[in-house]
Each structure stands twice: as C-alpha cells, then as structure tokens.
Amino acid sequence: MTDEACIVCDATVALPADVELGEIVDCLTCGSELEVTGIDPYALEEAPELEEDWGE
Amino acid sequence: MSATPTFTAGVVGASGYTGGEVLRLLEGHPAFEVVQATSREYLNKSIGHLHPNLRALPLRFSSPDELESVDVLFTATPHGVSMANIESYLEAAQLVIDLSADFRLSEVALYDTWYDGHVAPEYLSQATYGLPEINREALTDASVIGCGGCNATVTMLGLYPLALSGWLDEADPIVVDLKVGSSEGGTASGAAASHAERSGIVRPYAPTKHRHEAELEVYLDIEVSLTGHAVDMTRGAAATCHVFVDEPPSIKELWGIYREAYEDEPFMRLVSGGGGIYRFPEAKVLAGTNYCDVGFATDDDRIVVFSALDNLMKGSAGQAVHAANIALGMPETTGLEFTGLHPVGAP
C-alpha cells in the first residue's frame, strides 16, 4: 500500500501494492476517479468521465 | 438500570410537519420519553390521525394551555406564538427549543426590520441560536434555543467555511438562488398550494428581502441577495451561492478550506465533483436525514457553492434534536443516525 495525494482535493489516496498502470482508483474524500498513469514513481491523473448532459 | 439517562419531552404545535418530525425523532431516541404533544385544532385526536408514520405512538393531542412539566419542551408553532407564550413554556421546562423564528435573532430591532416586531424582547438575551456548526459551545448551558430557519441554514452552512477563511468580503456580491419543497409552507393550505397549482412548478417566491437573510447578517456578518423558488418536491432545500471575487481560490484550496471547517462535524459532508451518480449536493438523497451536503466549483470571477438538506430535518426538527443532544450532554448524533433511502422517488 502506498499513499499518494489526490490531484483534485489533496487528500491521501491509498494505492494497493499491486495497482497497475491504467487502473482507476477513486478518492475516498472527493470521489474523483483517478487513473494510475505512472508506477515508478506513481502518477495519477483525473480519469475522463461523461459530462452531465450525457452527450446531448 | 438503563445506561442512558431519560429526559421527558413535550412538543407544542405537534400537528404540523416539523412537530411531527420532532415526534418521530424523539420516539426513536433512546434518551427521550415523549409525554405530551399539543394541538388546539386536533385536540384529543390520536397522533397517527395526522402523522400516519407514528400510528404506534400511544398519545393524543392535548391542549397547549395545560402543559405538563418536562425536561425539554420543543415548540413547533407558527411564528409569533412562542414569543407570546415563552413565560409559560419556561415554567413547564428548564429547556425550551423553539423551531419558529421567534428566538433566532438577537435584537428586537432585527424583528422590527425583518418580521412584525417582538412581544417578549426581554427573553431575546437569554436565547441561543440553535445551529450547532455555528454556535455549538453556547448551546451547552442554554435555556432557550432558537433554531435556524431552513433556508438560512442551508445557505449559511454552504458559505460558513468561506466566511471563516476570509473569502467573503463585504465589497464582493453574494447571490443565492434557492429551491425549496412544499413542506416549507407547513400544513396551511390555499389555492396556490393545491396540487393542481403546485405540481410541476418552478415558482419564484420572496424574490428579494427574504426574512432568512437576517440570520446571515447576524451570524456570518454578510449581506446576500437571496431569491427563492418553490419547486416540485415535498422535502428539501438546495442553495446555489455565487460569490463574486476578483480571483477565486483553486479547487484544491477550497477542499482544504471546507475540510478544515467541517472535518469534525458529524452531519456535514463534502460532495463536490468527483465520480458517482450525484457529483454535487442533491436534496432528494437527504430526505429524512440530518445531513447537509456541500460542494463547490469555480469560474474566472466567482466561487459557486452548492448546499442541500432536508428542510424538516437539518433545517428544523433534526437541528432541534441535535441542539438538545448537545445541551443535555449526550453524543451529538444520538437519534439522528438515519442515512436516508436509495433509490427513492420524489421525496
């Protein structure tokens, strides 16, 4: 388990030891879905999501 | 012997929606025994006659002219009634918790400005504002608690962290757009409240000078421009607050500001962006709970704050029981643990 900072709210996000590149983890504080874009060192980016208008 | 002390309670004005909510909460509360519920209009009717969710409560409405002696008296009467009867209320109970507007404001001049005056101004100095997040410490030795207005509460809880952190400058305009459910109007009916007229509406009401702005002036020291809309829901109040600033803080800074203000508050939750079905506060999922959800976003020249709650709960009866828990030295969340229903239809 590794602690990283959420790139949205700065809260601590615990990454599982076996987390893989491209895996999506959600921040327990702000709920943001974060994509693991780096492993050594760890890097997180906001995962793309559908907008509220659902494409209309 | 029970490990939890028992306090007797009475509810004056128990036939209304907030009175019914107080009864519901006290009935499920391990430390309260409800001994009296009053209503002039429904004298001798069973509680379940008006509050069908409380059919099992073995009480009938009694007269408010014959109050029993209790530890705590909750008063859920129309505005003006509590101030006229506060002396008899305090003869009946050591602690009076008023859900109306009669003891929310600290000075009689404010009642002259925002309401229709006050007939018992000598009691205002011993009244304590009942919103724990704003006024927790003062509640511990209170004798009269005046609960916050539902619309003031939802707006104040949204803006409070910004006030604490110095982001609300009197030179910067604050515009509040409020949506409220029909239960805010109470049980009084009229042509405008009929189902045929009220269903499906987004009806502006109190477009300017809403009375609840007074509480924001007193307790947050800010002036806001607030406009309410009656919308097609039964429970709920949702505020969208636009705080115009030269340069807003970053979202990460806002998370820090709101976390610092609310991380130890049992009924405050931050819901802001992120993933999931509801990314910002939604009144529907708060129905029946004592939570207030708060979220935020920024634009080039403004901070947008969203807050939502159940007007009958965090906006009134839940706030009253929360304040009672604090005043009586109980764990704050006692009797208020309900987390809501999901999925749920229009509440």
mmCIF file of C-alpha atoms in Angstrom:
data_model
loop_
_atom_site.group_PDB
_atom_site.id
_atom_site.type_symbol
_atom_site.label_atom_id
_atom_site.label_comp_id
_atom_site.label_asym_id
_atom_site.label_seq_id
_atom_site.Cartn_x
_atom_site.Cartn_y
_atom_site.Cartn_z
ATOM 1 C CA MET A 1 0.000 0.000 0.000
ATOM 2 C CA THR A 2 1.310 3.418 -0.985
ATOM 3 C CA ASP A 3 -0.108 6.786 -0.003
ATOM 4 C CA GLU A 4 -0.379 9.371 -2.752
ATOM 5 C CA ALA A 5 -2.059 12.778 -2.788
ATOM 6 C CA CYS A 6 -5.298 13.132 -4.719
ATOM 7 C CA ILE A 7 -4.661 15.576 -7.546
ATOM 8 C CA VAL A 8 -8.126 17.101 -7.100
ATOM 9 C CA CYS A 9 -8.582 17.589 -3.344
ATOM 10 C CA ASP A 10 -5.112 16.835 -1.955
ATOM 11 C CA ALA A 11 -6.417 14.174 0.428
ATOM 12 C CA THR A 12 -4.425 10.972 0.874
ATOM 13 C CA VAL A 13 -5.278 8.152 -1.528
ATOM 14 C CA ALA A 14 -4.081 4.700 -0.538
ATOM 15 C CA LEU A 15 -2.959 2.782 -3.614
ATOM 16 C CA PRO A 16 -2.936 -1.026 -3.362
ATOM 17 C CA ALA A 17 0.512 -2.567 -3.586
ATOM 18 C CA ASP A 18 -0.460 -4.432 -6.750
ATOM 19 C CA VAL A 19 -2.015 -1.428 -8.502
ATOM 20 C CA GLU A 20 -1.408 -1.498 -12.223
ATOM 21 C CA LEU A 21 -0.781 1.102 -14.874
ATOM 22 C CA GLY A 22 -4.108 2.321 -16.246
ATOM 23 C CA GLU A 23 -6.087 1.179 -13.232
ATOM 24 C CA ILE A 24 -8.822 3.512 -11.990
ATOM 25 C CA VAL A 25 -8.973 4.249 -8.271
ATOM 26 C CA ASP A 26 -11.431 6.583 -6.619
ATOM 27 C CA CYS A 27 -10.549 9.091 -3.914
ATOM 28 C CA LEU A 28 -12.468 8.340 -0.729
ATOM 29 C CA THR A 29 -12.615 12.045 0.127
ATOM 30 C CA CYS A 30 -13.781 13.802 -3.021
ATOM 31 C CA GLY A 31 -14.927 10.810 -5.049
ATOM 32 C CA SER A 32 -12.812 11.680 -8.067
ATOM 33 C CA GLU A 33 -11.874 8.777 -10.281
ATOM 34 C CA LEU A 34 -8.134 8.777 -10.772
ATOM 35 C CA GLU A 35 -6.190 6.914 -13.412
ATOM 36 C CA VAL A 36 -2.817 5.491 -12.473
ATOM 37 C CA THR A 37 -0.580 6.858 -15.239
ATOM 38 C CA GLY A 38 2.762 6.014 -13.655
ATOM 39 C CA ILE A 39 4.101 3.320 -11.353
ATOM 40 C CA ASP A 40 7.725 4.231 -10.682
ATOM 41 C CA PRO A 41 7.227 6.873 -9.498
ATOM 42 C CA TYR A 42 3.476 6.769 -9.034
ATOM 43 C CA ALA A 43 1.471 9.282 -11.035
ATOM 44 C CA LEU A 44 -2.259 9.991 -11.009
ATOM 45 C CA GLU A 45 -4.470 11.876 -13.452
ATOM 46 C CA GLU A 46 -8.187 12.537 -13.473
ATOM 47 C CA ALA A 47 -9.940 9.763 -15.343
ATOM 48 C CA PRO A 48 -12.171 11.077 -18.147
ATOM 49 C CA GLU A 49 -15.888 10.947 -17.414
ATOM 50 C CA LEU A 50 -19.125 11.629 -19.210
ATOM 51 C CA GLU A 51 -20.364 15.177 -18.749
ATOM 52 C CA GLU A 52 -23.688 15.898 -17.101
ATOM 53 C CA ASP A 53 -25.537 16.416 -20.364
ATOM 54 C CA TRP A 54 -24.671 12.830 -21.301
ATOM 55 C CA GLY A 55 -23.668 13.868 -24.801
ATOM 56 C CA GLU A 56 -26.962 15.532 -25.682
ATOM 57 C CA MET B 1 -30.789 0.270 35.305
ATOM 58 C CA SER B 2 -30.545 1.931 31.924
ATOM 59 C CA ALA B 3 -27.124 3.259 30.955
ATOM 60 C CA THR B 4 -28.766 6.159 29.138
ATOM 61 C CA PRO B 5 -30.484 8.871 31.170
ATOM 62 C CA THR B 6 -34.058 9.543 30.187
ATOM 63 C CA PHE B 7 -35.389 13.033 29.646
ATOM 64 C CA THR B 8 -39.068 13.809 29.386
ATOM 65 C CA ALA B 9 -40.160 15.907 26.436
ATOM 66 C CA GLY B 10 -43.226 17.740 25.249
ATOM 67 C CA VAL B 11 -43.981 19.048 21.773
ATOM 68 C CA VAL B 12 -46.134 22.144 21.382
ATOM 69 C CA GLY B 13 -47.619 22.542 17.923
ATOM 70 C CA ALA B 14 -47.222 18.857 17.226
ATOM 71 C CA SER B 15 -49.765 18.636 14.419
ATOM 72 C CA GLY B 16 -47.571 20.450 11.900
ATOM 73 C CA TYR B 17 -44.857 18.931 9.762
ATOM 74 C CA THR B 18 -41.920 19.996 11.916
ATOM 75 C CA GLY B 19 -43.787 18.999 15.071
ATOM 76 C CA GLY B 20 -44.404 15.588 13.537
ATOM 77 C CA GLU B 21 -40.725 15.270 12.688
ATOM 78 C CA VAL B 22 -39.753 16.127 16.264
ATOM 79 C CA LEU B 23 -42.139 13.426 17.488
ATOM 80 C CA ARG B 24 -40.661 10.910 15.059
ATOM 81 C CA LEU B 25 -37.120 11.692 16.166
ATOM 82 C CA LEU B 26 -37.926 11.643 19.870
ATOM 83 C CA GLU B 27 -39.831 8.367 19.518
ATOM 84 C CA GLY B 28 -36.683 6.749 18.103
ATOM 85 C CA HIS B 29 -34.334 8.495 20.518
ATOM 86 C CA PRO B 30 -33.006 6.291 23.327
ATOM 87 C CA ALA B 31 -32.897 9.104 25.888
ATOM 88 C CA PHE B 32 -36.260 10.800 25.373
ATOM 89 C CA GLU B 33 -39.725 9.926 26.543
ATOM 90 C CA VAL B 34 -42.472 11.957 24.890
ATOM 91 C CA VAL B 35 -45.142 12.736 27.473
ATOM 92 C CA GLN B 36 -47.193 15.385 25.698
ATOM 93 C CA ALA B 37 -47.981 16.595 22.195
ATOM 94 C CA THR B 38 -50.263 19.570 21.835
ATOM 95 C CA SER B 39 -52.590 20.866 19.168
ATOM 96 C CA ARG B 40 -55.565 23.167 19.565
ATOM 97 C CA GLU B 41 -57.050 22.211 16.231
ATOM 98 C CA TYR B 42 -56.795 18.442 16.699
ATOM 99 C CA LEU B 43 -57.488 18.194 20.423
ATOM 100 C CA ASN B 44 -57.948 14.552 21.543
ATOM 101 C CA LYS B 45 -57.198 13.137 18.114
ATOM 102 C CA SER B 46 -54.549 10.424 18.040
ATOM 103 C CA ILE B 47 -51.074 11.329 16.796
ATOM 104 C CA GLY B 48 -51.469 8.816 13.985
ATOM 105 C CA HIS B 49 -54.539 10.668 12.783
ATOM 106 C CA LEU B 50 -52.263 13.339 11.353
ATOM 107 C CA HIS B 51 -48.867 11.611 11.276
ATOM 108 C CA PRO B 52 -49.559 8.157 9.849
ATOM 109 C CA ASN B 53 -45.925 7.116 10.284
ATOM 110 C CA LEU B 54 -46.479 7.465 14.042
ATOM 111 C CA ARG B 55 -49.596 5.300 14.434
ATOM 112 C CA ALA B 56 -47.898 3.264 17.132
ATOM 113 C CA LEU B 57 -47.303 6.295 19.360
ATOM 114 C CA PRO B 58 -49.831 5.947 22.205
ATOM 115 C CA LEU B 59 -50.579 9.648 22.562
ATOM 116 C CA ARG B 60 -53.385 12.032 21.746
ATOM 117 C CA PHE B 61 -53.080 15.724 21.067
ATOM 118 C CA SER B 62 -53.720 17.749 24.202
ATOM 119 C CA SER B 63 -54.222 21.423 24.918
ATOM 120 C CA PRO B 64 -51.235 23.792 24.948
ATOM 121 C CA ASP B 65 -52.994 25.596 27.807
ATOM 122 C CA GLU B 66 -52.286 22.648 30.115
ATOM 123 C CA LEU B 67 -48.601 21.974 29.694
ATOM 124 C CA GLU B 68 -47.063 19.152 31.660
ATOM 125 C CA SER B 69 -43.758 19.660 33.415
ATOM 126 C CA VAL B 70 -40.968 18.205 31.269
ATOM 127 C CA ASP B 71 -37.214 18.378 30.924
ATOM 128 C CA VAL B 72 -37.339 19.714 27.373
ATOM 129 C CA LEU B 73 -40.155 21.466 25.566
ATOM 130 C CA PHE B 74 -39.969 21.605 21.785
ATOM 131 C CA THR B 75 -42.158 24.317 20.315
ATOM 132 C CA ALA B 76 -43.089 23.984 16.655
ATOM 133 C CA THR B 77 -45.713 26.678 16.440
ATOM 134 C CA PRO B 78 -46.295 29.345 13.801
ATOM 135 C CA HIS B 79 -44.158 32.448 14.156
ATOM 136 C CA GLY B 80 -45.425 34.737 16.907
ATOM 137 C CA VAL B 81 -46.851 32.019 19.166
ATOM 138 C CA SER B 82 -43.693 31.138 21.086
ATOM 139 C CA MET B 83 -42.790 34.723 21.860
ATOM 140 C CA ALA B 84 -46.290 35.267 23.261
ATOM 141 C CA ASN B 85 -46.091 32.156 25.453
ATOM 142 C CA ILE B 86 -42.429 31.895 26.383
ATOM 143 C CA GLU B 87 -43.091 32.593 30.048
ATOM 144 C CA SER B 88 -45.452 29.620 30.416
ATOM 145 C CA TYR B 89 -43.099 27.460 28.360
ATOM 146 C CA LEU B 90 -40.239 28.202 30.749
ATOM 147 C CA GLU B 91 -42.482 27.419 33.708
ATOM 148 C CA ALA B 92 -43.061 23.981 32.189
ATOM 149 C CA ALA B 93 -39.489 23.156 31.191
ATOM 150 C CA GLN B 94 -35.914 24.051 32.022
ATOM 151 C CA LEU B 95 -35.014 23.925 28.349
ATOM 152 C CA VAL B 96 -37.209 25.294 25.561
ATOM 153 C CA ILE B 97 -36.211 24.610 21.973
ATOM 154 C CA ASP B 98 -38.156 26.754 19.555
ATOM 155 C CA LEU B 99 -38.378 25.824 15.893
ATOM 156 C CA SER B 100 -40.065 29.045 14.807
ATOM 157 C CA ALA B 101 -38.414 32.381 14.047
ATOM 158 C CA ASP B 102 -39.248 33.841 17.445
ATOM 159 C CA PHE B 103 -35.854 33.408 19.114
ATOM 160 C CA ARG B 104 -33.463 33.196 16.162
ATOM 161 C CA LEU B 105 -32.365 36.777 16.161
ATOM 162 C CA SER B 106 -30.579 38.514 18.960
ATOM 163 C CA GLU B 107 -32.082 42.017 18.900
ATOM 164 C CA VAL B 108 -35.598 43.366 18.861
ATOM 165 C CA ALA B 109 -34.630 45.871 16.159
ATOM 166 C CA LEU B 110 -33.997 42.961 13.809
ATOM 167 C CA TYR B 111 -37.526 41.692 14.440
ATOM 168 C CA ASP B 112 -38.847 45.159 13.691
ATOM 169 C CA THR B 113 -36.937 45.168 10.414
ATOM 170 C CA TRP B 114 -37.449 41.620 9.203
ATOM 171 C CA TYR B 115 -40.576 40.381 10.998
ATOM 172 C CA ASP B 116 -43.547 42.016 12.697
ATOM 173 C CA GLY B 117 -41.780 43.042 15.875
ATOM 174 C CA HIS B 118 -41.389 41.023 19.077
ATOM 175 C CA VAL B 119 -43.697 40.893 22.096
ATOM 176 C CA ALA B 120 -41.181 39.401 24.541
ATOM 177 C CA PRO B 121 -37.897 41.166 23.802
ATOM 178 C CA GLU B 122 -36.702 40.671 27.381
ATOM 179 C CA TYR B 123 -36.172 36.975 26.563
ATOM 180 C CA LEU B 124 -34.020 37.526 23.482
ATOM 181 C CA SER B 125 -30.869 37.984 25.539
ATOM 182 C CA GLN B 126 -31.228 34.530 27.076
ATOM 183 C CA ALA B 127 -31.930 32.838 23.755
ATOM 184 C CA THR B 128 -29.208 30.900 21.980
ATOM 185 C CA TYR B 129 -29.004 30.289 18.241
ATOM 186 C CA GLY B 130 -29.528 26.586 17.624
ATOM 187 C CA LEU B 131 -27.325 25.729 14.650
ATOM 188 C CA PRO B 132 -24.512 23.652 16.198
ATOM 189 C CA GLU B 133 -21.983 24.160 13.410
ATOM 190 C CA ILE B 134 -22.121 27.898 14.044
ATOM 191 C CA ASN B 135 -22.865 28.093 17.751
ATOM 192 C CA ARG B 136 -22.019 24.763 19.425
ATOM 193 C CA GLU B 137 -20.318 25.998 22.584
ATOM 194 C CA ALA B 138 -23.149 28.347 23.565
ATOM 195 C CA LEU B 139 -25.661 25.501 23.476
ATOM 196 C CA THR B 140 -24.244 23.680 26.467
ATOM 197 C CA ASP B 141 -25.824 25.974 29.053
ATOM 198 C CA ALA B 142 -28.808 27.233 27.077
ATOM 199 C CA SER B 143 -32.319 27.656 28.474
ATOM 200 C CA VAL B 144 -33.990 28.911 25.279
ATOM 201 C CA ILE B 145 -32.721 27.722 21.922
ATOM 202 C CA GLY B 146 -33.977 29.318 18.722
ATOM 203 C CA CYS B 147 -33.363 27.005 15.787
ATOM 204 C CA GLY B 148 -32.179 28.449 12.491
ATOM 205 C CA GLY B 149 -34.507 28.920 9.561
ATOM 206 C CA CYS B 150 -34.305 26.190 6.953
ATOM 207 C CA ASN B 151 -33.285 28.499 4.133
ATOM 208 C CA ALA B 152 -30.851 30.393 6.317
ATOM 209 C CA THR B 153 -29.376 27.099 7.494
ATOM 210 C CA VAL B 154 -28.773 25.679 4.030
ATOM 211 C CA THR B 155 -27.249 28.957 2.842
ATOM 212 C CA MET B 156 -25.182 29.528 5.957
ATOM 213 C CA LEU B 157 -23.706 26.055 6.003
ATOM 214 C CA GLY B 158 -22.676 26.498 2.383
ATOM 215 C CA LEU B 159 -20.964 29.828 2.983
ATOM 216 C CA TYR B 160 -19.660 29.378 6.536
ATOM 217 C CA PRO B 161 -16.227 27.930 5.582
ATOM 218 C CA LEU B 162 -15.657 30.825 3.173
ATOM 219 C CA ALA B 163 -16.544 33.274 5.951
ATOM 220 C CA LEU B 164 -14.164 31.559 8.365
ATOM 221 C CA SER B 165 -11.321 31.684 5.873
ATOM 222 C CA GLY B 166 -11.828 35.335 4.959
ATOM 223 C CA TRP B 167 -13.154 34.818 1.431
ATOM 224 C CA LEU B 168 -16.382 36.771 1.968
ATOM 225 C CA ASP B 169 -15.544 40.436 1.528
ATOM 226 C CA GLU B 170 -18.360 42.922 2.011
ATOM 227 C CA ALA B 171 -17.407 44.522 -1.301
ATOM 228 C CA ASP B 172 -17.985 41.277 -3.197
ATOM 229 C CA PRO B 173 -21.607 40.500 -4.107
ATOM 230 C CA ILE B 174 -23.110 37.195 -2.998
ATOM 231 C CA VAL B 175 -26.151 35.938 -4.900
ATOM 232 C CA VAL B 176 -28.097 32.978 -3.558
ATOM 233 C CA ASP B 177 -30.536 31.009 -5.690
ATOM 234 C CA LEU B 178 -32.669 28.770 -3.522
ATOM 235 C CA LYS B 179 -35.022 25.909 -4.408
ATOM 236 C CA VAL B 180 -37.400 24.633 -1.761
ATOM 237 C CA GLY B 181 -40.011 21.933 -1.317
ATOM 238 C CA SER B 182 -43.656 22.390 -0.448
ATOM 239 C CA SER B 183 -43.317 21.287 3.191
ATOM 240 C CA GLU B 184 -41.585 24.601 3.914
ATOM 241 C CA GLY B 185 -45.031 26.128 3.694
ATOM 242 C CA GLY B 186 -46.293 23.930 6.514
ATOM 243 C CA THR B 187 -49.742 22.402 6.639
ATOM 244 C CA ALA B 188 -51.597 25.608 5.884
ATOM 245 C CA SER B 189 -53.341 25.367 2.558
ATOM 246 C CA GLY B 190 -54.554 27.805 -0.033
ATOM 247 C CA ALA B 191 -55.282 27.983 -3.714
ATOM 248 C CA ALA B 192 -51.609 28.396 -4.604
ATOM 249 C CA ALA B 193 -50.705 25.311 -2.559
ATOM 250 C CA SER B 194 -53.205 22.965 -4.183
ATOM 251 C CA HIS B 195 -51.739 20.032 -6.031
ATOM 252 C CA ALA B 196 -53.137 21.246 -9.323
ATOM 253 C CA GLU B 197 -51.298 24.529 -8.995
ATOM 254 C CA ARG B 198 -48.160 23.428 -7.237
ATOM 255 C CA SER B 199 -47.223 20.320 -9.180
ATOM 256 C CA GLY B 200 -44.550 20.871 -11.768
ATOM 257 C CA ILE B 201 -43.747 24.421 -10.756
ATOM 258 C CA VAL B 202 -40.562 26.465 -10.521
ATOM 259 C CA ARG B 203 -42.270 29.400 -8.851
ATOM 260 C CA PRO B 204 -40.258 32.376 -7.594
ATOM 261 C CA TYR B 205 -41.273 33.470 -4.125
ATOM 262 C CA ALA B 206 -39.766 36.106 -1.840
ATOM 263 C CA PRO B 207 -37.792 37.385 -4.846
ATOM 264 C CA THR B 208 -35.970 39.893 -2.659
ATOM 265 C CA LYS B 209 -35.652 40.666 1.073
ATOM 266 C CA HIS B 210 -36.236 37.089 2.230
ATOM 267 C CA ARG B 211 -36.535 37.080 6.030
ATOM 268 C CA HIS B 212 -33.845 34.468 6.414
ATOM 269 C CA GLU B 213 -31.257 36.930 5.103
ATOM 270 C CA ALA B 214 -31.330 38.400 8.608
ATOM 271 C CA GLU B 215 -29.645 35.346 10.087
ATOM 272 C CA LEU B 216 -26.815 35.585 7.578
ATOM 273 C CA GLU B 217 -26.292 39.199 8.573
ATOM 274 C CA VAL B 218 -26.242 38.354 12.272
ATOM 275 C CA TYR B 219 -24.265 35.126 12.359
ATOM 276 C CA LEU B 220 -21.962 35.368 9.330
ATOM 277 C CA ASP B 221 -21.803 39.160 9.152
ATOM 278 C CA ILE B 222 -22.563 39.140 5.442
ATOM 279 C CA GLU B 223 -25.240 40.523 3.183
ATOM 280 C CA VAL B 224 -26.608 38.287 0.475
ATOM 281 C CA SER B 225 -29.086 38.737 -2.344
ATOM 282 C CA LEU B 226 -31.337 35.712 -1.979
ATOM 283 C CA THR B 227 -34.180 34.578 -4.211
ATOM 284 C CA GLY B 228 -36.248 31.514 -3.505
ATOM 285 C CA HIS B 229 -38.108 29.232 -5.875
ATOM 286 C CA ALA B 230 -40.803 26.772 -4.868
ATOM 287 C CA VAL B 231 -40.151 23.607 -6.854
ATOM 288 C CA ASP B 232 -41.890 20.285 -7.247
ATOM 289 C CA MET B 233 -40.577 18.383 -4.270
ATOM 290 C CA THR B 234 -42.053 17.852 -0.815
ATOM 291 C CA ARG B 235 -38.908 17.883 1.302
ATOM 292 C CA GLY B 236 -35.680 19.647 0.570
ATOM 293 C CA ALA B 237 -33.878 22.937 0.294
ATOM 294 C CA ALA B 238 -30.997 23.481 -2.101
ATOM 295 C CA ALA B 239 -28.946 26.656 -2.294
ATOM 296 C CA THR B 240 -26.643 27.725 -5.102
ATOM 297 C CA CYS B 241 -24.487 30.584 -3.858
ATOM 298 C CA HIS B 242 -22.498 32.717 -6.286
ATOM 299 C CA VAL B 243 -19.676 34.562 -4.540
ATOM 300 C CA PHE B 244 -18.140 37.073 -6.936
ATOM 301 C CA VAL B 245 -14.435 37.618 -6.338
ATOM 302 C CA ASP B 246 -11.514 39.023 -8.314
ATOM 303 C CA GLU B 247 -9.645 35.759 -8.326
ATOM 304 C CA PRO B 248 -11.110 32.609 -6.788
ATOM 305 C CA PRO B 249 -9.054 30.052 -4.897
ATOM 306 C CA SER B 250 -8.152 26.799 -6.594
ATOM 307 C CA ILE B 251 -10.377 23.774 -6.166
ATOM 308 C CA LYS B 252 -7.630 22.173 -4.101
ATOM 309 C CA GLU B 253 -7.583 25.224 -1.813
ATOM 310 C CA LEU B 254 -11.370 25.062 -1.479
ATOM 311 C CA TRP B 255 -11.137 21.429 -0.463
ATOM 312 C CA GLY B 256 -8.720 22.459 2.248
ATOM 313 C CA ILE B 257 -10.961 25.307 3.424
ATOM 314 C CA TYR B 258 -14.086 23.147 3.605
ATOM 315 C CA ARG B 259 -12.289 20.172 5.138
ATOM 316 C CA GLU B 260 -10.848 22.353 7.859
ATOM 317 C CA ALA B 261 -14.286 23.748 8.694
ATOM 318 C CA TYR B 262 -16.255 20.525 8.578
ATOM 319 C CA GLU B 263 -13.988 17.507 9.041
ATOM 320 C CA ASP B 264 -15.122 17.033 12.647
ATOM 321 C CA GLU B 265 -18.795 17.821 12.012
ATOM 322 C CA PRO B 266 -20.929 14.683 12.162
ATOM 323 C CA PHE B 267 -23.655 15.965 9.864
ATOM 324 C CA MET B 268 -21.634 17.880 7.274
ATOM 325 C CA ARG B 269 -20.462 16.079 4.136
ATOM 326 C CA LEU B 270 -18.495 17.370 1.187
ATOM 327 C CA VAL B 271 -19.863 16.329 -2.192
ATOM 328 C CA SER B 272 -18.003 18.160 -4.889
ATOM 329 C CA GLY B 273 -17.262 16.906 -8.357
ATOM 330 C CA GLY B 274 -15.650 13.506 -8.242
ATOM 331 C CA GLY B 275 -17.305 10.419 -9.588
ATOM 332 C CA GLY B 276 -20.547 8.649 -8.978
ATOM 333 C CA ILE B 277 -24.170 9.388 -9.796
ATOM 334 C CA TYR B 278 -24.519 12.564 -7.743
ATOM 335 C CA ARG B 279 -21.455 14.768 -8.051
ATOM 336 C CA PHE B 280 -22.863 17.726 -6.184
ATOM 337 C CA PRO B 281 -25.341 18.007 -3.285
ATOM 338 C CA GLU B 282 -28.788 16.629 -4.081
ATOM 339 C CA ALA B 283 -31.705 17.262 -1.736
ATOM 340 C CA LYS B 284 -33.514 14.111 -2.796
ATOM 341 C CA VAL B 285 -30.989 11.747 -1.266
ATOM 342 C CA LEU B 286 -31.031 13.665 2.011
ATOM 343 C CA ALA B 287 -34.756 13.265 2.684
ATOM 344 C CA GLY B 288 -35.344 12.198 6.269
ATOM 345 C CA THR B 289 -31.697 12.614 7.272
ATOM 346 C CA ASN B 290 -29.940 15.233 9.354
ATOM 347 C CA TYR B 291 -27.103 15.671 6.875
ATOM 348 C CA CYS B 292 -26.205 18.784 4.954
ATOM 349 C CA ASP B 293 -24.138 18.160 1.839
ATOM 350 C CA VAL B 294 -21.924 20.928 0.498
ATOM 351 C CA GLY B 295 -19.944 21.249 -2.731
ATOM 352 C CA PHE B 296 -18.240 23.940 -4.778
ATOM 353 C CA ALA B 297 -16.863 24.940 -8.152
ATOM 354 C CA THR B 298 -15.075 27.993 -9.511
ATOM 355 C CA ASP B 299 -15.191 30.221 -12.551
ATOM 356 C CA ASP B 300 -12.887 33.090 -13.534
ATOM 357 C CA ASP B 301 -14.598 35.573 -11.236
ATOM 358 C CA ARG B 302 -16.710 33.585 -8.799
ATOM 359 C CA ILE B 303 -16.942 30.745 -6.359
ATOM 360 C CA VAL B 304 -20.089 28.666 -6.733
ATOM 361 C CA VAL B 305 -21.211 26.861 -3.591
ATOM 362 C CA PHE B 306 -23.917 24.216 -3.541
ATOM 363 C CA SER B 307 -25.593 23.043 -0.377
ATOM 364 C CA ALA B 308 -28.627 20.870 0.255
ATOM 365 C CA LEU B 309 -30.564 19.446 3.178
ATOM 366 C CA ASP B 310 -33.979 18.246 4.269
ATOM 367 C CA ASN B 311 -35.773 21.389 5.423
ATOM 368 C CA LEU B 312 -37.793 19.459 8.015
ATOM 369 C CA MET B 313 -34.682 17.779 9.407
ATOM 370 C CA LYS B 314 -31.355 19.639 9.343
ATOM 371 C CA GLY B 315 -33.408 22.713 8.526
ATOM 372 C CA SER B 316 -35.639 22.330 11.594
ATOM 373 C CA ALA B 317 -36.517 19.234 13.672
ATOM 374 C CA GLY B 318 -33.194 17.445 13.237
ATOM 375 C CA GLN B 319 -31.350 20.624 14.085
ATOM 376 C CA ALA B 320 -33.519 20.944 17.215
ATOM 377 C CA VAL B 321 -32.742 17.417 18.402
ATOM 378 C CA HIS B 322 -29.054 17.899 17.577
ATOM 379 C CA ALA B 323 -29.079 21.041 19.729
ATOM 380 C CA ALA B 324 -30.901 19.162 22.509
ATOM 381 C CA ASN B 325 -28.275 16.411 22.440
ATOM 382 C CA ILE B 326 -25.543 18.994 22.919
ATOM 383 C CA ALA B 327 -27.403 20.956 25.585
ATOM 384 C CA LEU B 328 -28.072 17.762 27.571
ATOM 385 C CA GLY B 329 -24.547 16.413 27.215
ATOM 386 C CA MET B 330 -25.395 13.441 25.022
ATOM 387 C CA PRO B 331 -23.453 12.181 21.995
ATOM 388 C CA GLU B 332 -24.430 14.577 19.223
ATOM 389 C CA THR B 333 -25.649 12.005 16.743
ATOM 390 C CA THR B 334 -27.974 10.181 19.158
ATOM 391 C CA GLY B 335 -31.310 9.513 17.482
ATOM 392 C CA LEU B 336 -30.173 11.137 14.253
ATOM 393 C CA GLU B 337 -28.292 8.307 12.596
ATOM 394 C CA PHE B 338 -30.695 7.645 9.694
ATOM 395 C CA THR B 339 -28.725 7.721 6.444
ATOM 396 C CA GLY B 340 -31.632 8.043 4.025
ATOM 397 C CA LEU B 341 -33.069 5.868 1.302
ATOM 398 C CA HIS B 342 -31.608 4.964 -2.053
ATOM 399 C CA PRO B 343 -33.088 4.667 -4.544
ATOM 400 C CA VAL B 344 -36.063 6.798 -3.694
ATOM 401 C CA GLY B 345 -38.754 8.630 -5.630
ATOM 402 C CA ALA B 346 -39.622 12.284 -5.278
ATOM 403 C CA PRO B 347 -39.371 12.964 -1.542
#
